[in-house]
């Protein structure tokens, strides 16, 4: 591997820098708008012209996490200093909190299903990719093509058969069912991506480890895995993003127990008028895990390239 | 330390016969060097012994145990790869410790430190121990790769051109060290090199491979003084043996001889027929003469302080030459 780099001039750096910043701003605006809306009052959120400067409130978040009902006139009159701040916030609108909303439940369903399926897609994908890359697998190319072909039509195209199968197998509306489904969909991606990365790692490293007294499996996790982290990390991010954002199949296959956040968030709109701040708050919180996951793995994405310690 | 036997080992890759019925006994405590041009099957031989590849036919014994089905780890071999492959995600020290920390050896840390310390001193890489393996020069990587073998006391050391990218001084130092581990510590080595000096100075035995066949096996002197073919004769000797038409010189020629082989010491100077000096190369400790004799070019060695000049003539005569038949096999 070799490449040459000439140091760009100050001017070039400046132009490149402003382009990147400009692009980042444009792509960030919708995101910032969602985050801002989450902290607006209902009135501010639909004000025209749109308000950029506003009085922030956590009303949206309180609405997101609670179910409320109107209070009777009599109760409304008496101020209650002993109640917690969120109850007081709700009371200003003439409502009272009757319980927690289902958002946190849906959110944790997303976490379990998203990360669970990512974990299995990566675990199985890495092992399959290693086998494809290193062992003489009969019909290897055909098998790899078959695996890729499972991704060729959009998952929703097979929604009906999956729906029927899930109903018969008792997998409808279960965490296990959704993890299985998302793992299956992501597996083709993970096998292909990771296979590409493992192919790039010279077999000499494993052979050296075998000679140095390790078994093949030990060589795999002590020598191959550390060098495949870049590929595995980026594949994991792709898998998580898919499972995290998946909407259509989740709508179809989940309702009560295993519903994820994407089908739930739109239902917030209906609760007591169009509560945009609550929707925005739900969306904001929903964004956090993928962001955190990506930031945590970023170090591996940047660090991964290892320049050859194998003489070619 | 152990005796290693290859018994009629054959290995093919598709149409290529990489090893063709090779039998060889590597005695305990011997230093065997394999010679042969690229593609002769040297690396394949080492891989057969190591267990990284398995023979299509034939058997390998280490310490009289058949090796069929045994992994490299079970064979307890150490190998220096032609492609020195350091673990790039580890430091030099971690690379050297790696074999000692294997589940098979499980060396205590104090012993590991001692060995790593000793080996890094011998290989002159002690100051690089905490560098990343990728932050080394080619020569340093090669030394770490040798070090990863030397920290162990395996049944046999397999080394594939281990000194090839080192500078002359270091190469000379390490030749002595490697010879030392065999001569003074009784280790067994199977070693591949193209380097004539390495073969002559370190080997107790030399095996000459030609397209996967072991054509000659013996002490370096034996191969040098009594080669079985033009091919074997060409493996050793600097400058290379001169191969000329058998009847070029006056004198008796055995029946069936096609070529005469003359090493520099088989060319007497000062008597015989005249040849022309086309070039004089002063190499310091010796001087090479390029001669033209009856339209044939030959190279020999003469006195380091010779006053011979290009264009002058010198008389030459074969002295105990080799004769080879049309197939290149030695007949006298
Ligand atoms: N893994 C392999 N696949 C196909 N051919 C191979 C393989 N390994 C070695 N060969 C062939 O076997 C022959 C001997 O190779 P090798 O042992 O590497 O030679 P050397 O080390 O003497 O240069 C060569 O013709 C080489 O192309
Ligand atoms: Mg080789």
XYZ file of C-alpha atoms and ligand atoms in Angstrom:
672
model
C 0.000 0.000 0.000
C 1.467 3.340 -0.886
C 0.211 6.782 -1.652
C 1.650 10.236 -1.791
C 0.213 13.242 -0.107
C 1.181 16.824 -0.731
C 0.405 19.267 2.017
C -2.488 21.461 0.815
C -1.955 25.203 0.856
C -3.629 27.403 3.488
C -6.053 28.637 0.896
C -7.030 25.116 -0.143
C -7.487 24.128 3.478
C -9.644 27.146 4.077
C -11.864 26.391 1.096
C -12.136 22.720 2.011
C -12.880 23.641 5.614
C -15.673 26.042 4.743
C -17.229 23.565 2.322
C -17.297 20.903 5.003
C -18.688 23.267 7.621
C -21.307 24.541 5.164
C -22.364 21.036 4.260
C -22.464 19.985 7.899
C -24.711 22.957 8.738
C -27.144 22.185 5.941
C -27.467 18.552 6.997
C -27.664 19.493 10.650
C -30.476 22.031 10.298
C -33.352 19.494 10.262
C -31.772 17.737 13.203
C -31.361 20.973 15.137
C -34.938 21.913 14.243
C -36.222 18.654 15.726
C -34.182 19.127 18.876
C -35.372 22.740 19.203
C -39.011 21.812 18.618
C -38.761 19.345 21.468
C -38.171 22.269 23.806
C -40.907 24.537 22.438
C -44.376 25.035 23.772
C -47.214 23.741 21.626
C -48.037 27.225 20.471
C -44.423 28.049 19.583
C -44.010 24.845 17.678
C -46.665 25.773 15.120
C -46.098 29.560 15.158
C -45.839 31.247 11.754
C -43.351 32.581 10.860
C -41.391 29.858 12.660
C -39.749 30.925 15.876
C -35.991 30.558 16.100
C -35.778 32.274 19.470
C -38.261 30.996 22.006
C -38.822 30.386 25.681
C -37.616 26.766 26.233
C -39.834 24.371 28.126
C -39.722 20.662 28.876
C -43.475 20.360 28.369
C -42.929 18.214 25.280
C -40.791 15.752 27.231
C -43.276 15.585 30.087
C -46.093 14.946 27.611
C -43.979 12.298 25.900
C -43.436 10.253 29.016
C -46.858 10.650 30.647
C -50.526 10.097 29.977
C -52.740 12.903 31.145
C -56.344 13.723 31.606
C -58.313 16.991 32.060
C -58.903 18.000 35.647
C -62.251 18.986 36.994
C -62.841 22.759 37.646
C -62.815 22.244 41.384
C -59.353 20.706 41.533
C -57.930 23.292 39.223
C -58.486 26.100 41.708
C -56.316 24.903 44.530
C -52.560 25.421 44.134
C -50.554 22.469 45.408
C -46.951 23.308 46.286
C -46.223 19.765 47.465
C -46.617 18.190 44.012
C -43.554 17.431 41.860
C -42.533 19.961 39.220
C -43.823 17.946 36.272
C -47.273 17.585 37.802
C -47.355 21.341 38.345
C -46.287 21.939 34.754
C -49.149 19.780 33.540
C -51.631 21.438 35.885
C -50.929 24.854 34.388
C -52.638 23.485 31.271
C -55.524 22.143 33.337
C -54.359 18.517 33.076
C -53.223 15.941 35.564
C -50.857 12.992 35.129
C -52.564 9.656 35.406
C -49.559 7.462 34.634
C -46.479 6.821 32.531
C -46.825 6.698 28.772
C -45.609 3.690 26.830
C -42.752 5.597 25.198
C -39.992 4.336 27.488
C -41.249 0.785 27.040
C -41.160 1.176 23.233
C -37.786 2.790 23.427
C -36.346 -0.131 25.379
C -37.922 -2.526 22.920
C -35.974 -0.681 20.226
C -32.797 -0.975 22.272
C -33.231 -4.701 22.871
C -34.248 -5.518 19.307
C -31.822 -3.099 17.634
C -28.728 -4.030 19.611
C -29.742 -7.674 19.936
C -30.115 -8.153 16.211
C -26.928 -6.191 15.552
C -25.065 -8.428 17.967
C -26.241 -11.613 16.273
C -25.774 -10.264 12.756
C -22.173 -9.391 13.621
C -21.452 -12.594 15.540
C -22.816 -14.888 12.848
C -21.639 -12.657 10.011
C -18.066 -12.588 11.283
C -17.886 -16.343 11.670
C -19.446 -16.997 8.276
C -17.210 -14.407 6.639
C -14.124 -15.943 8.233
C -15.075 -19.376 6.967
C -15.734 -18.053 3.466
C -12.466 -16.211 3.477
C -10.215 -18.912 4.887
C -11.635 -22.366 4.253
C -12.327 -24.234 1.084
C -16.119 -23.948 1.100
C -17.856 -25.973 -1.619
C -19.797 -23.734 -4.022
C -18.370 -20.728 -2.246
C -19.124 -18.155 -4.926
C -22.651 -19.428 -5.443
C -23.306 -19.408 -1.735
C -22.010 -15.882 -1.384
C -24.167 -14.778 -4.267
C -27.176 -16.480 -2.751
C -26.559 -14.702 0.528
C -26.361 -11.391 -1.284
C -29.503 -12.148 -3.273
C -31.554 -12.286 -0.080
C -31.026 -8.552 0.082
C -32.040 -7.853 -3.483
C -35.696 -7.232 -2.889
C -36.879 -4.814 -0.244
C -37.710 -6.643 2.999
C -41.258 -5.332 2.852
C -41.835 -7.355 -0.319
C -41.816 -10.510 1.792
C -43.807 -8.944 4.610
C -46.943 -10.997 4.027
C -45.309 -14.457 4.085
C -43.270 -13.391 7.093
C -46.425 -12.173 8.794
C -48.108 -15.546 8.237
C -45.036 -17.523 9.271
C -44.622 -15.460 12.410
C -48.256 -15.982 13.317
C -47.961 -19.742 12.930
C -44.684 -19.937 14.796
C -45.923 -17.740 17.602
C -43.264 -15.152 16.855
C -45.625 -12.262 16.141
C -45.122 -9.382 18.490
C -42.212 -10.992 20.350
C -38.711 -9.639 20.927
C -37.187 -12.912 19.805
C -39.134 -12.766 16.551
C -38.029 -9.243 15.738
C -34.403 -9.969 16.647
C -34.511 -13.040 14.416
C -36.022 -11.086 11.548
C -33.633 -8.156 11.671
C -30.675 -10.497 12.135
C -31.732 -12.429 9.045
C -32.104 -9.268 6.987
C -28.790 -7.816 8.153
C -26.828 -11.020 7.828
C -26.233 -10.726 4.091
C -24.814 -7.267 4.563
C -22.613 -8.308 7.454
C -21.283 -11.451 5.743
C -20.375 -9.519 2.623
C -18.834 -6.504 4.286
C -16.848 -8.458 6.858
C -15.783 -11.031 4.275
C -14.254 -8.202 2.289
C -12.373 -6.940 5.318
C -11.101 -10.382 6.353
C -9.950 -11.123 2.804
C -7.691 -8.109 3.158
C -5.953 -9.541 6.210
C -3.029 -11.708 5.048
C -3.289 -15.349 6.162
C 0.357 -15.194 7.197
C -0.697 -13.707 10.524
C -2.826 -16.698 11.390
C -0.205 -19.107 10.137
C 2.341 -17.397 12.351
C -0.028 -17.724 15.300
C -0.624 -21.411 14.545
C 3.135 -21.950 14.571
C 3.432 -19.905 17.748
C 1.344 -22.523 19.523
C -2.228 -21.320 19.168
C -5.295 -23.144 17.874
C -7.114 -21.802 14.856
C -9.867 -20.335 16.982
C -7.351 -18.647 19.268
C -5.510 -17.325 16.226
C -8.830 -16.004 14.963
C -9.672 -13.998 18.018
C -6.172 -12.964 19.028
C -4.831 -12.056 15.605
C -7.609 -11.716 13.038
C -10.310 -10.036 15.104
C -8.146 -7.173 16.341
C -7.300 -6.382 12.746
C -10.875 -6.669 11.569
C -12.272 -4.195 14.103
C -12.608 -1.442 11.506
C -14.734 -3.605 9.289
C -16.727 -5.052 12.120
C -17.368 -1.663 13.692
C -18.588 -0.078 10.493
C -20.722 -3.111 9.684
C -22.230 -2.976 13.166
C -23.176 0.654 12.639
C -24.927 -0.174 9.369
C -26.776 -3.080 10.968
C -27.857 -1.031 13.949
C -29.063 1.845 11.808
C -31.193 -0.506 9.725
C -32.711 -2.320 12.698
C -33.152 0.899 14.632
C -34.986 2.758 11.900
C -36.996 -0.114 10.455
C -40.629 0.909 10.323
C -42.723 -1.103 7.896
C -42.149 -4.583 9.308
C -42.366 -3.273 12.844
C -45.795 -1.785 12.116
C -46.942 -5.043 10.648
C -45.500 -7.499 13.128
C -45.593 -5.735 16.483
C -48.316 -4.121 18.520
C -48.582 -4.663 22.242
C -45.422 -6.205 23.694
C -42.592 -5.885 21.233
C -43.465 -2.663 19.451
C -40.393 -0.554 18.713
C -40.201 3.216 18.837
C -40.610 4.003 15.103
C -44.227 2.786 14.865
C -44.991 4.336 18.234
C -43.720 7.867 17.698
C -46.391 8.818 15.120
C -49.108 7.724 17.541
C -48.027 10.463 19.939
C -49.502 13.010 17.571
C -52.998 11.883 18.350
C -52.907 12.406 22.096
C -54.804 15.665 22.803
C -54.356 17.625 19.596
C -51.189 17.685 17.512
C -48.466 17.641 20.111
C -45.438 18.396 17.939
C -43.069 19.116 20.822
C -43.771 15.644 22.253
C -43.159 14.052 18.843
C -39.938 16.011 18.472
C -38.891 15.025 21.981
C -39.561 11.386 21.136
C -37.541 11.687 17.936
C -34.666 13.420 19.732
C -34.349 10.714 22.358
C -34.686 8.118 19.636
C -31.662 9.580 17.847
C -29.363 9.360 20.830
C -28.413 5.647 20.955
C -27.293 5.423 17.317
C -25.345 8.627 17.755
C -23.651 7.387 20.918
C -22.921 3.999 19.338
C -21.362 5.604 16.285
C -19.293 7.984 18.391
C -18.079 5.112 20.569
C -16.992 3.097 17.537
C -15.546 6.081 15.699
C -12.105 5.449 17.130
C -12.033 2.031 15.443
C -13.220 3.438 12.151
C -10.382 5.906 11.990
C -7.697 3.775 13.547
C -8.250 0.570 11.664
C -5.966 0.882 8.699
C -2.843 -1.097 9.468
C -0.035 -0.647 7.054
C 1.624 -3.908 6.165
C 3.908 -5.648 8.544
C 3.883 -8.443 6.000
C 6.475 -8.223 3.301
C 4.836 -8.527 -0.075
C 15.364 -30.761 19.453
C 14.520 -33.788 17.443
C 15.342 -35.769 14.385
C 13.049 -34.947 11.469
C 12.354 -37.342 8.626
C 10.601 -36.677 5.351
C 9.573 -39.965 3.816
C 8.647 -39.862 0.122
C 6.766 -36.604 0.481
C 4.821 -35.405 -2.553
C 2.749 -32.249 -2.817
C 0.976 -30.824 -5.828
C -0.873 -27.555 -6.314
C -3.144 -28.062 -9.301
C -0.784 -28.939 -12.144
C 2.337 -27.889 -10.301
C 4.295 -30.607 -8.554
C 5.809 -28.576 -5.738
C 7.466 -31.570 -4.045
C 8.157 -34.802 -5.880
C 8.830 -37.828 -3.710
C 11.247 -36.075 -1.369
C 12.960 -38.154 1.297
C 15.359 -36.529 3.704
C 16.652 -37.165 7.195
C 17.465 -34.158 9.326
C 19.504 -35.496 12.201
C 19.022 -34.170 15.685
C 21.309 -31.187 16.118
C 22.055 -30.709 12.442
C 21.810 -27.562 10.365
C 20.265 -28.399 7.023
C 20.148 -25.808 4.292
C 17.898 -26.101 1.272
C 19.173 -24.654 -1.974
C 17.343 -24.093 -5.213
C 16.001 -21.261 -7.329
C 12.590 -19.681 -6.770
C 9.847 -22.263 -7.247
C 12.061 -25.248 -6.448
C 9.897 -26.234 -3.481
C 11.930 -24.917 -0.551
C 9.110 -23.051 1.167
C 6.758 -25.961 0.539
C 9.197 -28.307 2.292
C 9.198 -26.090 5.381
C 5.418 -25.848 5.330
C 5.129 -29.639 5.193
C 7.299 -30.022 8.266
C 5.492 -27.213 10.093
C 2.060 -28.676 9.443
C 0.727 -25.551 7.724
C 0.302 -27.763 4.671
C -0.052 -31.514 4.517
C 1.567 -33.860 1.994
C -0.550 -35.491 -0.713
C 1.545 -38.603 -0.246
C 4.352 -39.584 2.081
C 4.922 -38.977 5.735
C 6.728 -36.653 8.090
C 8.249 -37.813 11.368
C 9.482 -35.558 14.116
C 11.353 -37.328 16.894
C 10.213 -40.632 15.351
C 6.539 -39.673 15.810
C 4.365 -39.624 12.680
C 2.935 -36.141 12.196
C -0.233 -37.073 10.316
C -3.125 -34.966 11.516
C -1.082 -32.941 13.987
C -1.431 -29.160 14.035
C 1.604 -26.866 13.917
C 1.167 -26.218 17.632
C 1.253 -29.929 18.414
C 4.401 -30.376 16.334
C 6.221 -27.793 18.424
C 8.007 -26.155 15.503
C 9.194 -22.573 15.222
C 9.187 -20.901 11.840
C 10.570 -17.715 10.383
C 8.475 -16.877 7.355
C 9.823 -15.675 4.055
C 7.112 -13.018 4.348
C 7.992 -11.920 7.854
C 4.624 -11.391 9.388
C 4.648 -9.474 12.638
C 1.352 -8.975 14.400
C 0.659 -5.371 13.449
C -1.577 -4.593 16.405
C 1.141 -5.517 18.905
C 4.372 -3.961 20.044
C 7.713 -5.597 19.362
C 7.766 -6.931 22.910
C 4.271 -8.390 22.585
C 5.283 -10.011 19.317
C 8.241 -11.668 20.989
C 6.187 -12.739 23.999
C 3.361 -14.146 21.921
C 4.758 -17.674 21.376
C 5.822 -17.927 25.011
C 2.334 -17.014 26.180
C 0.666 -19.653 24.058
C -1.632 -22.095 25.850
C 0.925 -24.798 25.128
C 3.939 -23.091 26.694
C 2.289 -20.840 29.315
C 5.676 -19.490 30.348
C 5.840 -17.602 33.659
C 6.296 -13.860 33.161
C 9.744 -13.743 34.769
C 11.039 -16.313 32.305
C 9.358 -14.497 29.415
C 11.091 -11.265 30.371
C 14.417 -13.039 30.571
C 14.095 -14.665 27.155
C 12.782 -11.573 25.408
C 15.598 -9.590 26.930
C 18.239 -12.103 25.797
C 16.884 -12.520 22.283
C 16.417 -8.807 21.706
C 20.016 -8.255 22.708
C 21.282 -10.873 20.273
C 19.174 -9.431 17.471
C 20.081 -5.857 18.392
C 16.484 -4.703 18.744
C 16.433 -4.103 22.511
C 15.885 -0.362 21.999
C 12.799 -1.003 19.852
C 10.943 -3.303 22.235
C 8.142 -0.875 22.957
C 7.663 0.274 19.373
C 4.632 -0.761 17.395
C 5.526 -3.603 15.066
C 4.450 -1.474 12.131
C 6.861 1.302 13.060
C 9.961 -0.675 12.115
C 12.218 -0.832 9.093
C 12.198 -3.966 6.963
C 15.400 -5.226 8.519
C 14.077 -4.662 12.034
C 10.853 -6.505 11.230
C 12.876 -9.393 9.929
C 14.886 -9.519 13.140
C 11.749 -9.462 15.299
C 10.419 -12.257 13.178
C 13.586 -14.288 13.807
C 13.285 -13.367 17.470
C 9.798 -14.788 17.654
C 11.312 -18.143 16.749
C 14.421 -17.845 18.889
C 12.553 -17.212 22.148
C 11.446 -20.840 21.952
C 13.300 -24.148 22.085
C 11.233 -26.067 19.570
C 11.800 -29.522 18.130
C 13.076 -27.810 14.982
C 13.595 -24.284 13.719
C 12.308 -23.692 10.200
C 13.743 -20.566 8.620
C 12.856 -19.280 5.192
C 15.501 -16.855 3.959
C 15.623 -15.170 7.357
C 18.599 -12.904 6.710
C 17.672 -11.774 3.209
C 16.927 -8.116 3.876
C 19.605 -7.343 6.440
C 22.721 -5.323 5.805
C 26.048 -7.117 5.411
C 27.351 -6.443 8.912
C 24.194 -7.594 10.672
C 23.968 -10.574 8.421
C 27.490 -11.613 9.389
C 26.651 -11.167 13.093
C 23.483 -13.207 12.844
C 25.134 -15.977 10.850
C 27.369 -16.500 13.840
C 24.433 -16.396 16.270
C 22.380 -18.871 14.293
C 25.311 -21.215 13.874
C 25.855 -20.840 17.608
C 22.386 -22.058 18.590
C 22.971 -25.198 16.563
C 26.647 -25.792 17.344
C 26.578 -24.871 21.046
C 22.987 -25.487 22.073
C 22.372 -28.549 19.947
C 19.292 -27.160 18.186
C 18.081 -28.518 14.862
C 17.512 -26.180 11.935
C 16.032 -26.485 8.476
C 17.000 -23.362 6.657
C 16.392 -21.854 3.234
C 18.796 -19.428 1.662
C 20.154 -18.196 -1.648
C 23.265 -16.987 0.031
C 26.344 -19.002 -0.791
C 28.256 -17.928 2.298
C 25.386 -18.873 4.587
C 25.251 -22.296 3.012
C 28.966 -22.911 3.184
C 29.547 -21.551 6.691
C 26.474 -22.667 8.604
C 25.205 -25.889 7.087
C 26.084 -29.347 8.271
C 24.068 -30.647 5.337
C 22.815 -29.112 2.130
C 19.803 -30.333 0.190
C 19.556 -29.309 -3.442
C 16.014 -29.054 -4.770
C 15.208 -28.995 -8.471
C 11.555 -28.624 -9.475
C 10.405 -30.377 -6.342
C 12.976 -33.175 -6.502
C 15.739 -33.526 -3.980
C 18.640 -34.069 -6.370
C 21.491 -34.114 -3.879
C 21.870 -34.174 -0.125
C 25.186 -34.017 1.678
C 27.696 -31.812 3.437
C 28.396 -28.471 1.763
C 31.914 -29.634 0.881
C 30.537 -32.782 -0.692
C 28.086 -30.824 -2.827
C 30.774 -28.390 -3.783
C 33.493 -30.911 -4.551
C 31.370 -33.731 -5.842
C 28.170 -32.390 -7.433
C 25.894 -34.895 -9.135
C 24.840 -32.567 -11.943
C 25.372 -29.209 -13.568
C 22.345 -28.020 -11.603
C 23.796 -29.069 -8.249
C 27.210 -27.713 -9.174
C 25.679 -24.345 -10.015
C 24.098 -23.967 -6.549
C 27.410 -23.378 -4.778
C 30.481 -21.430 -5.758
C 31.216 -17.783 -6.323
C 31.854 -17.054 -9.142
C 29.658 -19.772 -10.543
C 31.079 -22.878 -12.134
C 31.926 -22.445 -15.830
C 30.065 -24.888 -18.063
C 31.729 -25.236 -21.474
C 31.663 -27.694 -24.407
C 33.449 -30.893 -23.333
C 35.987 -30.855 -26.199
C 36.989 -27.219 -25.825
C 40.331 -28.039 -24.262
C 42.994 -30.458 -25.438
C 43.113 -33.679 -23.536
C 41.055 -36.795 -22.937
C 37.258 -36.526 -22.768
C 35.194 -39.375 -21.270
C 32.666 -41.105 -23.484
C 29.298 -39.376 -23.664
C 30.541 -36.134 -22.155
C 28.705 -33.079 -23.444
C 30.041 -30.402 -21.118
C 33.023 -29.736 -18.946
C 32.563 -27.966 -15.642
C 35.313 -25.782 -14.274
C 35.282 -24.015 -10.960
C 37.968 -21.325 -10.583
C 40.260 -23.686 -8.692
C 39.889 -26.200 -11.536
C 41.501 -23.765 -13.951
C 45.289 -23.753 -13.779
C 46.821 -20.475 -14.868
C 50.180 -20.067 -16.555
C 50.212 -23.303 -18.543
C 48.121 -24.688 -21.407
C 46.341 -22.677 -24.098
C 46.058 -18.934 -24.421
C 42.967 -16.957 -23.450
C 42.249 -13.233 -23.506
C 41.484 -11.147 -20.460
C 38.294 -9.197 -21.189
C 37.756 -7.753 -17.760
C 39.503 -7.561 -14.376
C 37.373 -7.115 -11.250
C 39.208 -6.252 -8.039
C 36.998 -7.378 -5.171
C 39.540 -6.730 -2.428
C 40.262 -10.194 -1.100
C 40.203 -11.707 -4.581
C 40.307 -10.622 -8.187
C 38.008 -12.011 -10.825
C 39.199 -12.522 -14.344
C 36.733 -12.577 -17.201
C 38.359 -14.557 -19.991
C 37.596 -15.258 -23.621
C 38.705 -18.700 -24.730
C 37.889 -19.973 -28.247
C 34.794 -17.730 -28.426
C 33.635 -18.937 -24.982
C 33.380 -16.685 -21.925
C 34.601 -17.889 -18.596
C 35.224 -16.422 -15.192
C 37.945 -17.375 -12.779
C 39.731 -16.008 -9.765
C 43.300 -14.909 -9.503
C 45.745 -13.349 -7.075
C 44.247 -10.296 -5.347
C 47.233 -8.166 -6.331
C 47.496 -9.293 -9.933
C 48.915 -6.880 -12.462
C 47.004 -8.443 -15.343
C 45.223 -5.930 -17.553
C 42.361 -6.154 -19.947
C 43.583 -7.245 -23.415
C 46.496 -9.284 -22.083
C 46.636 -13.021 -22.504
C 46.876 -15.744 -19.903
C 47.430 -19.453 -20.423
C 44.870 -21.777 -18.901
C 44.394 -25.531 -18.516
C 41.698 -27.646 -16.851
C 42.709 -29.263 -13.579
C 40.594 -32.237 -12.393
C 37.492 -30.950 -14.197
C 33.931 -32.273 -13.955
C 32.312 -33.809 -17.013
C 28.559 -33.902 -17.581
C 26.421 -35.755 -20.108
C 23.765 -34.276 -22.367
C 21.211 -34.271 -19.527
C 23.575 -32.423 -17.254
C 24.283 -35.477 -15.082
C 27.822 -35.870 -13.816
C 29.816 -38.648 -15.487
C 33.315 -37.847 -14.276
N -0.409 -22.347 -2.209
C 0.037 -22.616 -3.446
N -0.824 -22.676 -4.479
C -0.394 -22.948 -5.733
N 0.876 -23.181 -6.043
C 1.798 -23.131 -5.068
C 1.421 -22.848 -3.712
N 2.532 -22.864 -2.950
C 3.554 -23.152 -3.791
N 3.111 -23.315 -5.051
C 3.927 -23.660 -6.215
O 4.789 -24.707 -5.838
C 6.091 -24.502 -6.350
C 7.097 -24.472 -5.228
O 6.876 -23.286 -4.470
P 7.759 -22.877 -3.218
O 7.887 -24.031 -2.308
O 7.171 -21.645 -2.664
O 9.153 -22.552 -3.883
P 10.426 -21.819 -3.287
O 10.186 -21.505 -1.863
O 11.549 -22.783 -3.497
O 10.626 -20.592 -4.109
C 6.048 -23.234 -7.163
O 5.864 -23.568 -8.515
C 4.829 -22.521 -6.623
O 4.248 -21.752 -7.630
Mg 10.109 -19.649 -0.972
